[in-house]
Amino acid sequence: LFSLLFLGLVVLPFVQGFAPPGHAFVRTARGHCQSRQFSIFASIDEYSDSEVEEMRDLILSLSKEPTDHDRRSRVKQVFHEALARPNGMPKRFTDLFDKILIEVGDEVQNEAKKKFFENQSSSPETEQESVPEEPVNGEIVAEDETPTERVKTPEELQLWALVDMMVQTKTIVKRENGELGSKGTFQ
């Protein structure tokens, strides 16, 4: 099941073609994939190298938390502190967080795909089609196979952590803006 999900979410968009730099594939209302340009990629130069590096380190650290609960608690704490800053600093923090999160997510996704394809090409076909046994009382009986649960790679776990962080941080910011709740404190 995870293999199908992994292929659907990670591999299939790349079978359709690579998005050019500054673009990403989005699904339209009719279900078609379309390349759209995002301004989020254009303004990374607004930040100092140390700000970018610190944010990258923060995001990588958060994405490698051992449990979802620990990661979500840390993200909530980090955003609570960042959104309490004065003079436009919350917006600056959230914009940089979004930019770097997307970059790190792309890097982790590309690394996961690379390893996935290397493993696929280096290992022989391990899944054999099950051949039905001889009919018993007119019924075909398939061989008993005990499905084994596949262990997720560290890249897969980190990729899912990054997706979870993106959803969580968008929710935190929308709630703080008053779009999901009643706070609406920063602009």
XYZ file of C-alpha atoms in Angstrom:
187
model
C 0.000 0.000 0.000
C 2.776 2.432 0.884
C 4.562 1.625 -2.363
C 1.486 2.666 -4.308
C 1.125 5.805 -2.211
C 4.831 6.581 -2.632
C 4.598 6.104 -6.379
C 1.457 8.229 -6.607
C 2.726 11.122 -4.534
C 6.431 11.115 -5.260
C 7.207 9.373 -8.526
C 4.213 9.985 -10.809
C 4.472 13.774 -10.960
C 7.989 13.295 -12.286
C 6.925 10.811 -14.923
C 4.777 13.601 -16.363
C 7.803 15.896 -16.607
C 10.051 17.978 -14.449
C 8.962 21.412 -13.347
C 11.393 24.158 -14.350
C 13.157 26.089 -11.571
C 10.775 28.390 -9.749
C 7.815 26.296 -10.852
C 5.882 23.437 -9.313
C 3.249 21.064 -10.565
C -0.205 21.742 -9.174
C -3.399 19.847 -9.763
C -6.196 21.907 -11.302
C -9.859 21.652 -10.354
C -10.363 19.245 -13.266
C -7.532 16.990 -12.053
C -4.938 17.970 -14.653
C -1.315 18.657 -13.723
C -0.111 22.132 -14.566
C 3.224 23.882 -14.038
C 2.866 27.194 -12.216
C 5.454 29.726 -11.182
C 5.707 30.603 -7.521
C 7.182 33.846 -6.270
C 8.331 32.056 -3.127
C 11.466 30.963 -4.994
C 12.369 34.416 -6.257
C 13.281 36.334 -3.105
C 15.669 34.151 -1.102
C 18.291 36.894 -1.605
C 16.367 39.080 0.864
C 17.849 37.009 3.686
C 21.404 36.800 4.951
C 23.393 33.612 4.510
C 23.334 33.062 8.274
C 19.522 33.409 8.392
C 19.140 30.890 5.591
C 21.604 28.466 7.188
C 19.995 28.761 10.631
C 16.549 28.146 9.143
C 17.822 25.152 7.168
C 19.362 23.715 10.343
C 16.127 24.308 12.263
C 13.979 22.602 9.631
C 16.332 19.634 9.309
C 16.410 19.296 13.086
C 12.620 19.410 13.314
C 12.205 16.902 10.496
C 14.393 14.379 12.291
C 12.515 14.424 15.599
C 11.904 10.825 16.662
C 8.121 11.114 17.065
C 5.310 13.098 15.508
C 4.324 14.400 18.940
C 7.832 15.705 19.694
C 8.128 17.347 16.287
C 4.704 18.963 16.464
C 5.387 20.275 19.969
C 8.683 21.806 18.863
C 7.130 23.360 15.754
C 4.355 24.846 17.853
C 6.881 26.258 20.348
C 9.140 27.690 17.618
C 6.213 29.375 15.871
C 4.763 30.656 19.133
C 8.080 32.402 19.850
C 8.515 33.651 16.264
C 4.988 35.022 15.999
C 5.429 36.945 19.259
C 8.263 39.038 17.753
C 7.628 42.715 16.908
C 7.885 44.829 13.756
C 7.220 42.480 10.865
C 9.522 39.771 12.158
C 6.742 37.133 12.236
C 6.081 37.602 8.520
C 9.791 37.521 7.729
C 10.213 34.328 9.772
C 7.229 32.545 8.211
C 8.226 33.541 4.664
C 11.767 32.249 5.150
C 10.486 29.099 6.867
C 8.218 28.393 3.872
C 10.993 28.980 1.352
C 13.532 26.790 3.112
C 10.970 24.093 3.934
C 10.163 23.778 0.230
C 13.865 23.639 -0.682
C 14.643 21.023 1.962
C 11.551 19.042 0.958
C 12.660 19.031 -2.673
C 16.161 17.890 -1.680
C 14.859 15.076 0.530
C 12.324 14.036 -2.117
C 15.008 13.939 -4.829
C 17.307 11.901 -2.579
C 14.479 9.469 -1.752
C 13.638 9.050 -5.444
C 17.290 8.529 -6.310
C 17.658 5.799 -3.683
C 14.330 4.249 -4.682
C 15.384 3.949 -8.328
C 18.864 2.705 -7.366
C 17.293 -0.004 -5.209
C 14.853 -0.923 -7.978
C 17.600 -1.229 -10.584
C 20.087 -3.052 -8.352
C 17.735 -5.663 -6.938
C 16.264 -8.375 -9.127
C 12.508 -8.756 -9.351
C 11.643 -9.976 -5.867
C 7.914 -10.095 -6.199
C 6.754 -13.187 -8.014
C 3.229 -13.549 -9.195
C 1.405 -16.109 -7.111
C 0.339 -19.025 -9.207
C -2.925 -20.620 -8.158
C -2.740 -24.183 -6.954
C -4.731 -26.972 -8.501
C -8.500 -26.660 -8.182
C -9.969 -28.170 -5.048
C -13.632 -29.111 -5.368
C -13.905 -26.885 -8.434
C -12.415 -23.827 -6.656
C -9.046 -22.278 -7.318
C -7.012 -21.781 -4.142
C -4.144 -19.319 -4.113
C -0.957 -19.983 -2.199
C -0.950 -18.665 1.345
C 1.303 -15.672 1.573
C 1.916 -13.782 4.751
C 2.367 -10.132 3.834
C 5.382 -8.567 5.444
C 5.276 -4.934 6.431
C 7.851 -2.887 4.565
C 10.071 -0.712 6.713
C 10.080 2.937 5.675
C 13.431 4.425 4.776
C 14.789 7.385 6.747
C 14.207 9.574 3.682
C 10.550 8.530 3.495
C 10.060 9.259 7.192
C 11.761 12.624 6.847
C 9.733 13.481 3.747
C 6.482 12.742 5.551
C 7.692 14.782 8.533
C 8.341 17.730 6.205
C 4.865 17.436 4.679
C 3.359 17.290 8.163
C 5.361 20.371 9.174
C 4.124 22.254 6.122
C 0.503 21.516 6.985
C 1.003 22.299 10.671
C 2.795 25.605 10.073
C 0.228 26.764 7.503
C -2.492 26.034 10.060
C -0.638 27.901 12.816
C -0.119 30.968 10.601
C -3.714 30.970 9.333
C -4.999 30.695 12.879
C -2.737 33.565 13.940
C -3.945 35.656 10.974
C -7.523 35.057 12.023
C -8.300 32.932 8.988
C -8.965 29.797 11.086
C -9.841 31.260 14.439
C -10.423 34.469 16.268
C -6.871 35.691 17.063
C -5.720 37.645 14.010
C -2.786 39.410 15.688
C -0.019 39.923 13.109
C 0.211 41.259 9.580
